Amino acid sequence: METMRGTPAHSRETYTPRPRRRRSGIALCLSGGGFRAVLFHLGALRRLNEVGILTQVRTFTSVSGGSIVAAHLASLAPVWPDPGTPLPDWERNVAAPLRALTNRNLRTVPLARRFFLPWYWFRSGTAVRDLEHAYARHLTSLTLGDLPARPRFVFCSTDMAFGVNWIFDSCSPDTGEARLGDYQVGYAPFPDWPLARAVAASSCCPPFFDPLPLGLAPKDLKNGKYRLADRDALIAGLSLTDGGVYDNMGLEPVWKDHEFVLVSDGGAVFQQEGDRGLLGRLQRYHAVVDRQSRALRKRWLIAGFIQGAFTGAYWGLGSAVAHYETDVAGYSEDLVTEHIARIRTDFDAFNSAEAAILENHGYLLAGAAVRRHLPHMTSDPTPSLVVPFPRWQRENAVRTALRRSHHRTLLGRW
């Protein structure tokens, strides 16, 4: 849907996508949601790979758990196939390493050090630095400079000083250069940082992990919108927190200028509960505000699909395959609502059953969404669905396996 005539140019640039003739490429947005999102995305990407869509993606944007998946995909970029050609050896090269990572507890040791070692108490960013080191050991040894221009990777975090989306962008659409920053403070070329630091900045979920202190000089960031006298002081103390605090679906970098927008949403699904007293109420206020912001983005995106402003597809953890009105068999809506959508958001160890169920769910939902909304993008003939873990399609077994998956424990699972 094109913008209305007579609308001021600034409003068109700020609030509407570019005209269709100025948009190109496929964007795939990978949401946050801890290891739950990693496994959900892993299943969805398996299906996108099978039908030839994954290697057609021009831009991957990612938040938190989605950034873990994106960092692993970036490690495969030197041998990235031609568009439409599936990545080879999916299980060995993609699925098995990510599944092994989610079977580790990455959050308890950094948090224990933060709370129980006195020399950690007065040092900013200690837990998130420990998280960075864990990613460097178990996820990726790449640096920011190793990120490819094709496909483009955009890792999203949140600027705590200005409350906007901060990006680590491997190829700016304006200049073709790699950069980090945001529109308020400006942008700088990539410093010599490990990619693990960008993933940690994207996934340091509050309040457990402190924000990551940025440590860039104000003069390094250029062409920002904010130019008041306190700019340098704000940048000198700037820190980054979980990208989901601002935009858990990672839409902001791509919705204006891409022809197709695909969203895999493994974020938390709001759960109903009664009043739990003052402390519980304080947590609940935050949950309700978070629900509102996520719901607004989702409604805006899907309304855009319906009205023709965007083309693409959305699939979310709380959805059932039946919502897509296809003959693809998936988990029932009751099972999704009562168990799968309640799986915890955490970075502790996920067991093999949890991993298999989440992969199945992401795989089947992405398959249904593609078949419903994007059949013209798939290879011809479209490969048949082959559920990754058929054993875990039996709903009674799923209910039993997930009966305590929604519980967080103090020391986490190992």
Short mmCIF file of C-alpha atoms in Angstrom, two decimals:
data_model
loop_
_atom_site.label_atom_id
_atom_site.label_comp_id
_atom_site.label_asym_id
_atom_site.label_seq_id
_atom_site.Cartn_x
_atom_site.Cartn_y
_atom_site.Cartn_z
CA MET A 1 0.00 0.00 0.00
CA GLU A 2 1.61 3.25 -1.16
CA THR A 3 1.58 6.35 1.02
CA MET A 4 -1.13 8.98 0.62
CA ARG A 5 -0.47 12.07 -1.45
CA GLY A 6 0.06 15.22 0.54
CA THR A 7 1.72 13.47 3.48
CA PRO A 8 4.84 15.42 4.59
CA ALA A 9 8.10 13.89 3.38
CA HIS A 10 9.42 13.51 6.95
CA SER A 11 6.33 11.52 7.96
CA ARG A 12 6.61 9.26 4.92
CA GLU A 13 10.28 8.57 5.64
CA THR A 14 9.69 7.93 9.35
CA TYR A 15 6.42 6.01 9.47
CA THR A 16 5.98 4.15 6.18
CA PRO A 17 7.98 1.62 4.17
CA ARG A 18 9.67 2.81 1.02
CA PRO A 19 7.74 2.53 -2.24
CA ARG A 20 7.82 -1.02 -3.58
CA ARG A 21 10.15 -0.10 -6.43
CA ARG A 22 12.78 0.91 -3.83
CA ARG A 23 12.54 -2.26 -1.74
CA SER A 24 14.44 -5.45 -2.48
CA GLY A 25 15.51 -8.73 -0.96
CA ILE A 26 14.27 -11.08 1.74
CA ALA A 27 14.76 -10.28 5.42
CA LEU A 28 14.51 -13.01 8.04
CA CYS A 29 14.01 -11.76 11.61
CA LEU A 30 14.98 -14.14 14.43
CA SER A 31 13.44 -13.14 17.75
CA GLY A 32 14.73 -13.40 21.27
CA GLY A 33 13.60 -15.99 23.80
CA GLY A 34 16.69 -17.68 25.22
CA PHE A 35 17.51 -21.27 24.29
CA ARG A 36 13.80 -21.86 23.67
CA ALA A 37 14.01 -19.45 20.73
CA VAL A 38 17.28 -21.03 19.51
CA LEU A 39 15.59 -24.42 19.18
CA PHE A 40 12.35 -23.04 17.74
CA HIS A 41 14.31 -21.10 15.08
CA LEU A 42 16.45 -24.14 14.38
CA GLY A 43 13.35 -26.10 13.37
CA ALA A 44 11.99 -23.22 11.27
CA LEU A 45 15.31 -22.72 9.47
CA ARG A 46 15.52 -26.42 8.70
CA ARG A 47 12.31 -26.13 6.69
CA LEU A 48 13.35 -22.86 5.03
CA ASN A 49 16.57 -24.57 4.01
CA GLU A 50 14.77 -27.58 2.56
CA VAL A 51 12.55 -25.45 0.31
CA GLY A 52 15.41 -23.21 -0.86
CA ILE A 53 14.37 -20.00 0.91
CA LEU A 54 17.14 -19.78 3.51
CA THR A 55 19.95 -19.08 1.05
CA GLN A 56 17.79 -16.51 -0.73
CA VAL A 57 17.74 -14.39 2.44
CA ARG A 58 19.58 -11.09 1.93
CA THR A 59 19.48 -9.92 5.57
CA PHE A 60 19.31 -11.78 8.87
CA THR A 61 18.33 -9.64 11.85
CA SER A 62 18.49 -11.16 15.29
CA VAL A 63 17.81 -10.56 18.96
CA SER A 64 19.07 -12.50 22.00
CA GLY A 65 18.47 -16.22 21.35
CA GLY A 66 18.06 -15.42 17.66
CA SER A 67 21.53 -13.87 17.69
CA ILE A 68 23.00 -17.19 18.84
CA VAL A 69 21.52 -18.83 15.73
CA ALA A 70 22.66 -15.98 13.48
CA ALA A 71 26.23 -16.14 14.85
CA HIS A 72 26.38 -19.83 14.00
CA LEU A 73 25.02 -19.22 10.49
CA ALA A 74 27.66 -16.51 10.03
CA SER A 75 30.35 -19.12 10.66
CA LEU A 76 29.06 -20.98 7.57
CA ALA A 77 29.05 -17.88 5.33
CA PRO A 78 32.42 -18.57 3.65
CA VAL A 79 30.79 -21.59 1.97
CA TRP A 80 27.32 -20.03 1.61
CA PRO A 81 25.60 -21.63 -1.42
CA ASP A 82 24.06 -19.80 -4.35
CA PRO A 83 20.57 -18.40 -3.67
CA GLY A 84 17.99 -21.16 -3.68
CA THR A 85 20.53 -23.94 -3.09
CA PRO A 86 20.11 -25.55 0.36
CA LEU A 87 22.96 -25.55 2.86
CA PRO A 88 24.44 -29.07 2.80
CA ASP A 89 24.67 -31.49 5.74
CA TRP A 90 22.15 -29.56 7.83
CA GLU A 91 22.18 -31.94 10.77
CA ARG A 92 25.97 -32.04 11.08
CA ASN A 93 26.80 -28.42 10.23
CA VAL A 94 23.88 -26.54 11.76
CA ALA A 95 21.54 -28.54 13.98
CA ALA A 96 23.91 -30.67 16.04
CA PRO A 97 26.22 -27.80 17.18
CA LEU A 98 23.32 -25.57 18.19
CA ARG A 99 21.52 -28.40 19.94
CA ALA A 100 24.71 -29.21 21.85
CA LEU A 101 25.02 -25.57 22.93
CA THR A 102 21.48 -25.52 24.31
CA ASN A 103 22.29 -28.60 26.36
CA ARG A 104 24.72 -26.46 28.40
CA ASN A 105 23.91 -24.14 31.29
CA LEU A 106 25.42 -20.79 30.29
CA ARG A 107 23.74 -18.56 32.86
CA THR A 108 24.33 -19.95 36.36
CA VAL A 109 28.11 -19.57 36.64
CA PRO A 110 28.20 -15.91 35.47
CA LEU A 111 25.32 -15.02 37.79
CA ALA A 112 26.81 -16.90 40.76
CA ARG A 113 30.07 -15.02 40.32
CA ARG A 114 28.22 -11.73 40.15
CA PHE A 115 26.31 -12.30 43.39
CA PHE A 116 28.78 -14.29 45.50
CA LEU A 117 32.25 -12.97 44.64
CA PRO A 118 32.80 -9.64 46.46
CA TRP A 119 35.27 -8.32 43.89
CA TYR A 120 32.50 -8.60 41.26
CA TRP A 121 30.05 -6.44 43.19
CA PHE A 122 31.49 -3.08 42.26
CA ARG A 123 32.65 -3.84 38.70
CA SER A 124 30.23 -3.04 35.91
CA GLY A 125 29.39 -5.67 33.33
CA THR A 126 31.14 -8.65 34.91
CA ALA A 127 28.37 -11.19 34.32
CA VAL A 128 27.83 -10.15 30.71
CA ARG A 129 31.58 -10.41 30.07
CA ASP A 130 31.44 -13.95 31.44
CA LEU A 131 28.56 -14.64 29.05
CA GLU A 132 30.69 -13.27 26.20
CA HIS A 133 33.51 -15.64 27.14
CA ALA A 134 31.09 -18.58 27.18
CA TYR A 135 29.92 -17.71 23.66
CA ALA A 136 33.54 -17.40 22.53
CA ARG A 137 34.28 -20.89 23.87
CA HIS A 138 31.15 -22.72 22.79
CA LEU A 139 29.57 -20.77 19.91
CA THR A 140 31.90 -18.71 17.72
CA SER A 141 35.51 -17.61 17.45
CA LEU A 142 34.74 -15.06 14.72
CA THR A 143 35.41 -11.37 15.09
CA LEU A 144 33.06 -8.64 13.93
CA GLY A 145 35.41 -8.10 11.00
CA ASP A 146 34.84 -11.71 9.88
CA LEU A 147 31.14 -11.12 9.24
CA PRO A 148 30.26 -11.33 5.55
CA ALA A 149 28.55 -8.73 3.40
CA ARG A 150 26.46 -11.52 1.84
CA PRO A 151 24.32 -12.54 3.51
CA ARG A 152 24.07 -9.46 5.69
CA PHE A 153 23.86 -9.98 9.47
CA VAL A 154 22.40 -7.40 11.87
CA PHE A 155 22.72 -8.19 15.58
CA CYS A 156 20.35 -6.03 17.65
CA SER A 157 20.86 -4.72 21.17
CA THR A 158 19.30 -1.86 23.15
CA ASP A 159 21.01 1.48 23.85
CA MET A 160 20.30 2.14 27.53
CA ALA A 161 21.08 5.87 27.32
CA PHE A 162 18.78 6.72 24.41
CA GLY A 163 16.31 3.82 24.53
CA VAL A 164 16.68 2.84 20.87
CA ASN A 165 17.80 -0.12 18.80
CA TRP A 166 21.59 -0.49 18.64
CA ILE A 167 22.94 -2.55 15.72
CA PHE A 168 26.06 -4.48 14.80
CA ASP A 169 25.57 -4.43 11.00
CA SER A 170 27.84 -6.37 8.64
CA CYS A 171 26.84 -4.35 5.56
CA SER A 172 25.05 -1.00 5.77
CA PRO A 173 22.47 -0.65 2.98
CA ASP A 174 23.50 3.00 2.60
CA THR A 175 27.28 2.67 2.36
CA GLY A 176 27.96 -1.06 1.96
CA GLU A 177 30.31 -0.88 4.95
CA ALA A 178 30.23 -2.70 8.29
CA ARG A 179 29.23 -0.51 11.23
CA LEU A 180 27.85 -0.39 14.75
CA GLY A 181 25.72 2.25 16.46
CA ASP A 182 22.26 3.77 16.32
CA TYR A 183 20.59 6.78 14.76
CA GLN A 184 20.81 8.86 17.94
CA VAL A 185 24.52 8.58 18.76
CA GLY A 186 25.74 7.83 15.23
CA TYR A 187 27.77 5.01 13.73
CA ALA A 188 31.37 3.80 13.76
CA PRO A 189 33.30 1.16 11.79
CA PHE A 190 33.58 -2.21 13.48
CA PRO A 191 36.23 -2.22 16.22
CA ASP A 192 38.42 -5.28 16.65
CA TRP A 193 35.88 -7.08 18.84
CA PRO A 194 34.86 -10.73 19.00
CA LEU A 195 31.46 -11.54 17.54
CA ALA A 196 30.72 -13.16 20.92
CA ARG A 197 30.58 -9.65 22.41
CA ALA A 198 27.80 -8.61 20.03
CA VAL A 199 25.88 -11.80 20.85
CA ALA A 200 26.32 -11.13 24.58
CA ALA A 201 25.14 -7.53 24.17
CA SER A 202 22.11 -8.82 22.31
CA SER A 203 21.24 -11.47 24.90
CA CYS A 204 22.15 -10.08 28.35
CA CYS A 205 18.60 -10.33 29.63
CA PRO A 206 17.74 -8.03 32.56
CA PRO A 207 17.65 -7.89 35.50
CA PHE A 208 19.99 -10.85 35.92
CA PHE A 209 22.73 -9.68 33.57
CA ASP A 210 24.10 -6.16 33.84
CA PRO A 211 24.26 -4.14 30.62
CA LEU A 212 27.48 -4.32 28.63
CA PRO A 213 29.60 -1.14 29.00
CA LEU A 214 30.32 0.09 25.47
CA GLY A 215 33.73 1.68 25.93
CA LEU A 216 33.81 3.64 22.65
CA ALA A 217 35.07 7.22 22.47
CA PRO A 218 32.35 9.78 21.59
CA LYS A 219 34.42 11.01 18.65
CA ASP A 220 34.29 7.54 17.06
CA LEU A 221 30.52 7.73 16.53
CA LYS A 222 29.49 10.08 13.74
CA ASN A 223 26.35 11.52 12.10
CA GLY A 224 23.99 10.88 14.99
CA LYS A 225 20.78 12.83 15.46
CA TYR A 226 21.48 13.79 19.07
CA ARG A 227 23.73 16.85 19.28
CA LEU A 228 23.00 18.52 22.62
CA ALA A 229 25.77 19.51 25.01
CA ASP A 230 25.62 16.32 27.08
CA ARG A 231 26.12 14.03 24.06
CA ASP A 232 29.73 13.11 24.84
CA ALA A 233 28.99 12.43 28.51
CA LEU A 234 26.08 10.17 27.61
CA ILE A 235 28.12 8.21 25.09
CA ALA A 236 31.06 7.87 27.47
CA GLY A 237 28.79 6.06 29.93
CA LEU A 238 26.68 4.23 27.37
CA SER A 239 25.86 0.57 27.91
CA LEU A 240 23.92 -2.03 25.94
CA THR A 241 21.30 -4.48 27.13
CA ASP A 242 19.22 -7.27 25.62
CA GLY A 243 17.82 -6.34 22.21
CA GLY A 244 14.41 -7.63 23.25
CA VAL A 245 13.99 -4.72 25.65
CA TYR A 246 13.37 -2.49 22.61
CA ASP A 247 12.39 -4.76 19.70
CA ASN A 248 12.19 -8.48 20.42
CA MET A 249 11.45 -9.37 16.79
CA GLY A 250 14.33 -7.44 15.23
CA LEU A 251 12.07 -5.71 12.73
CA GLU A 252 13.41 -2.18 12.88
CA PRO A 253 16.49 -2.59 10.63
CA VAL A 254 14.57 -4.15 7.72
CA TRP A 255 10.86 -3.31 7.55
CA LYS A 256 11.27 -0.20 5.42
CA ASP A 257 13.56 -1.38 2.65
CA HIS A 258 13.04 -5.13 2.08
CA GLU A 259 10.59 -6.60 -0.39
CA PHE A 260 9.81 -9.61 1.81
CA VAL A 261 9.86 -9.74 5.62
CA LEU A 262 9.80 -13.12 7.39
CA VAL A 263 9.56 -13.31 11.18
CA SER A 264 10.30 -16.33 13.34
CA ASP A 265 9.07 -15.43 16.83
CA GLY A 266 10.19 -17.66 19.68
CA GLY A 267 9.52 -14.97 22.28
CA ALA A 268 7.62 -15.45 25.51
CA VAL A 269 3.86 -15.92 25.36
CA PHE A 270 1.94 -13.98 28.02
CA GLN A 271 0.49 -16.23 30.72
CA GLN A 272 -2.61 -15.51 32.77
CA GLU A 273 -2.24 -15.55 36.55
CA GLY A 274 -3.87 -14.21 39.67
CA ASP A 275 -2.56 -11.56 42.05
CA ARG A 276 0.63 -12.67 43.88
CA GLY A 277 1.11 -9.77 46.29
CA LEU A 278 3.34 -6.72 46.09
CA LEU A 279 6.53 -8.32 44.77
CA GLY A 280 4.66 -10.46 42.27
CA ARG A 281 2.65 -7.42 41.22
CA LEU A 282 5.79 -5.41 40.44
CA GLN A 283 6.98 -8.16 38.12
CA ARG A 284 3.51 -8.41 36.62
CA TYR A 285 3.40 -4.71 35.70
CA HIS A 286 6.55 -5.19 33.63
CA ALA A 287 5.09 -8.31 31.97
CA VAL A 288 1.91 -6.48 30.97
CA VAL A 289 3.85 -3.55 29.46
CA ASP A 290 6.06 -6.04 27.59
CA ARG A 291 2.99 -7.85 26.31
CA GLN A 292 1.53 -4.60 25.01
CA SER A 293 4.67 -3.64 23.07
CA ARG A 294 5.01 -7.09 21.50
CA ALA A 295 1.32 -7.25 20.64
CA LEU A 296 1.47 -3.84 18.97
CA ARG A 297 4.41 -4.85 16.78
CA LYS A 298 2.77 -8.13 15.83
CA ARG A 299 -0.58 -6.52 15.00
CA TRP A 300 1.11 -3.76 13.01
CA LEU A 301 3.14 -6.30 11.04
CA ILE A 302 0.24 -8.61 10.25
CA ALA A 303 -2.04 -5.67 9.43
CA GLY A 304 0.67 -4.57 7.00
CA PHE A 305 0.63 -8.01 5.39
CA ILE A 306 -3.16 -7.94 5.07
CA GLN A 307 -3.26 -4.38 3.70
CA GLY A 308 -0.42 -4.97 1.27
CA ALA A 309 2.10 -2.62 2.89
CA PHE A 310 4.46 -5.60 3.37
CA THR A 311 4.81 -9.05 1.87
CA GLY A 312 5.99 -11.94 3.98
CA ALA A 313 5.03 -14.29 6.78
CA TYR A 314 5.01 -14.54 10.56
CA TRP A 315 5.09 -17.67 12.72
CA GLY A 316 5.21 -17.61 16.49
CA LEU A 317 5.77 -19.99 19.37
CA GLY A 318 2.18 -19.58 20.59
CA SER A 319 0.65 -20.36 17.19
CA ALA A 320 -0.82 -23.66 16.07
CA VAL A 321 -0.38 -25.01 12.55
CA ALA A 322 -4.18 -25.12 12.22
CA HIS A 323 -4.21 -21.29 12.20
CA TYR A 324 -2.73 -21.37 8.69
CA GLU A 325 -5.65 -23.35 7.27
CA THR A 326 -3.43 -25.92 5.59
CA ASP A 327 -3.46 -29.71 5.69
CA VAL A 328 -0.07 -29.78 7.41
CA ALA A 329 -0.37 -31.76 10.64
CA GLY A 330 1.02 -30.09 13.75
CA TYR A 331 0.59 -29.92 17.49
CA SER A 332 -2.94 -29.13 18.67
CA GLU A 333 -3.82 -25.65 19.87
CA ASP A 334 -4.48 -26.95 23.39
CA LEU A 335 -1.06 -28.58 23.57
CA VAL A 336 0.66 -25.44 22.30
CA THR A 337 -1.18 -23.20 24.78
CA GLU A 338 -0.87 -25.46 27.82
CA HIS A 339 2.70 -26.69 27.40
CA ILE A 340 4.84 -25.58 24.43
CA ALA A 341 4.13 -21.86 24.78
CA ARG A 342 4.96 -22.06 28.50
CA ILE A 343 8.48 -23.45 28.08
CA ARG A 344 10.83 -21.22 30.04
CA THR A 345 12.90 -18.37 28.63
CA ASP A 346 16.34 -19.26 29.94
CA PHE A 347 19.95 -20.06 29.12
CA ASP A 348 20.16 -23.16 31.27
CA ALA A 349 20.36 -26.68 29.83
CA PHE A 350 17.47 -27.88 27.65
CA ASN A 351 17.07 -31.63 27.50
CA SER A 352 16.71 -33.72 24.35
CA ALA A 353 12.91 -33.91 24.60
CA GLU A 354 12.51 -30.14 24.93
CA ALA A 355 14.87 -29.62 22.01
CA ALA A 356 13.07 -32.11 19.79
CA ILE A 357 9.60 -30.70 20.52
CA LEU A 358 10.65 -27.10 19.93
CA GLU A 359 12.41 -28.02 16.67
CA ASN A 360 9.36 -29.95 15.48
CA HIS A 361 7.09 -27.02 16.33
CA GLY A 362 9.25 -24.45 14.52
CA TYR A 363 9.66 -26.76 11.53
CA LEU A 364 5.93 -27.42 11.13
CA LEU A 365 4.90 -23.79 11.68
CA ALA A 366 7.42 -22.44 9.17
CA GLY A 367 6.31 -25.10 6.71
CA ALA A 368 2.67 -24.11 7.10
CA ALA A 369 3.45 -20.38 6.87
CA VAL A 370 5.50 -20.81 3.71
CA ARG A 371 2.92 -23.02 2.07
CA ARG A 372 0.16 -20.55 2.92
CA HIS A 373 1.85 -17.23 2.16
CA LEU A 374 5.03 -17.79 0.13
CA PRO A 375 4.54 -20.78 -2.20
CA HIS A 376 6.12 -18.83 -5.09
CA MET A 377 9.45 -18.66 -3.21
CA THR A 378 9.97 -22.39 -2.80
CA SER A 379 11.86 -24.78 -5.02
CA ASP A 380 9.87 -26.75 -7.58
CA PRO A 381 8.88 -29.39 -6.72
CA THR A 382 8.60 -28.44 -3.05
CA PRO A 383 10.24 -31.09 -0.86
CA SER A 384 7.88 -33.04 1.36
CA LEU A 385 7.77 -32.31 5.07
CA VAL A 386 9.97 -34.68 7.07
CA VAL A 387 9.47 -33.93 10.76
CA PRO A 388 12.88 -33.92 12.50
CA PHE A 389 11.76 -36.01 15.49
CA PRO A 390 8.67 -38.13 14.64
CA ARG A 391 8.75 -39.80 18.05
CA TRP A 392 7.85 -36.47 19.63
CA GLN A 393 4.71 -35.93 17.57
CA ARG A 394 2.68 -38.03 20.03
CA GLU A 395 0.86 -35.49 22.14
CA ASN A 396 0.63 -37.56 25.31
CA ALA A 397 4.39 -38.03 25.27
CA VAL A 398 4.87 -34.29 24.74
CA ARG A 399 2.62 -33.42 27.68
CA THR A 400 4.57 -35.76 29.94
CA ALA A 401 7.97 -34.51 28.78
CA LEU A 402 7.06 -30.84 29.23
CA ARG A 403 5.21 -31.05 32.52
CA ARG A 404 7.92 -29.05 34.35
CA SER A 405 9.58 -27.23 31.46
CA HIS A 406 8.00 -23.93 32.45
CA HIS A 407 9.70 -23.90 35.88
CA ARG A 408 12.87 -21.90 36.40
CA THR A 409 15.16 -23.13 39.15
CA LEU A 410 17.68 -21.11 41.13
CA LEU A 411 20.73 -23.02 39.92
CA GLY A 412 19.20 -23.90 36.59
CA ARG A 413 19.34 -27.25 34.84
CA TRP A 414 22.60 -28.95 33.97
#
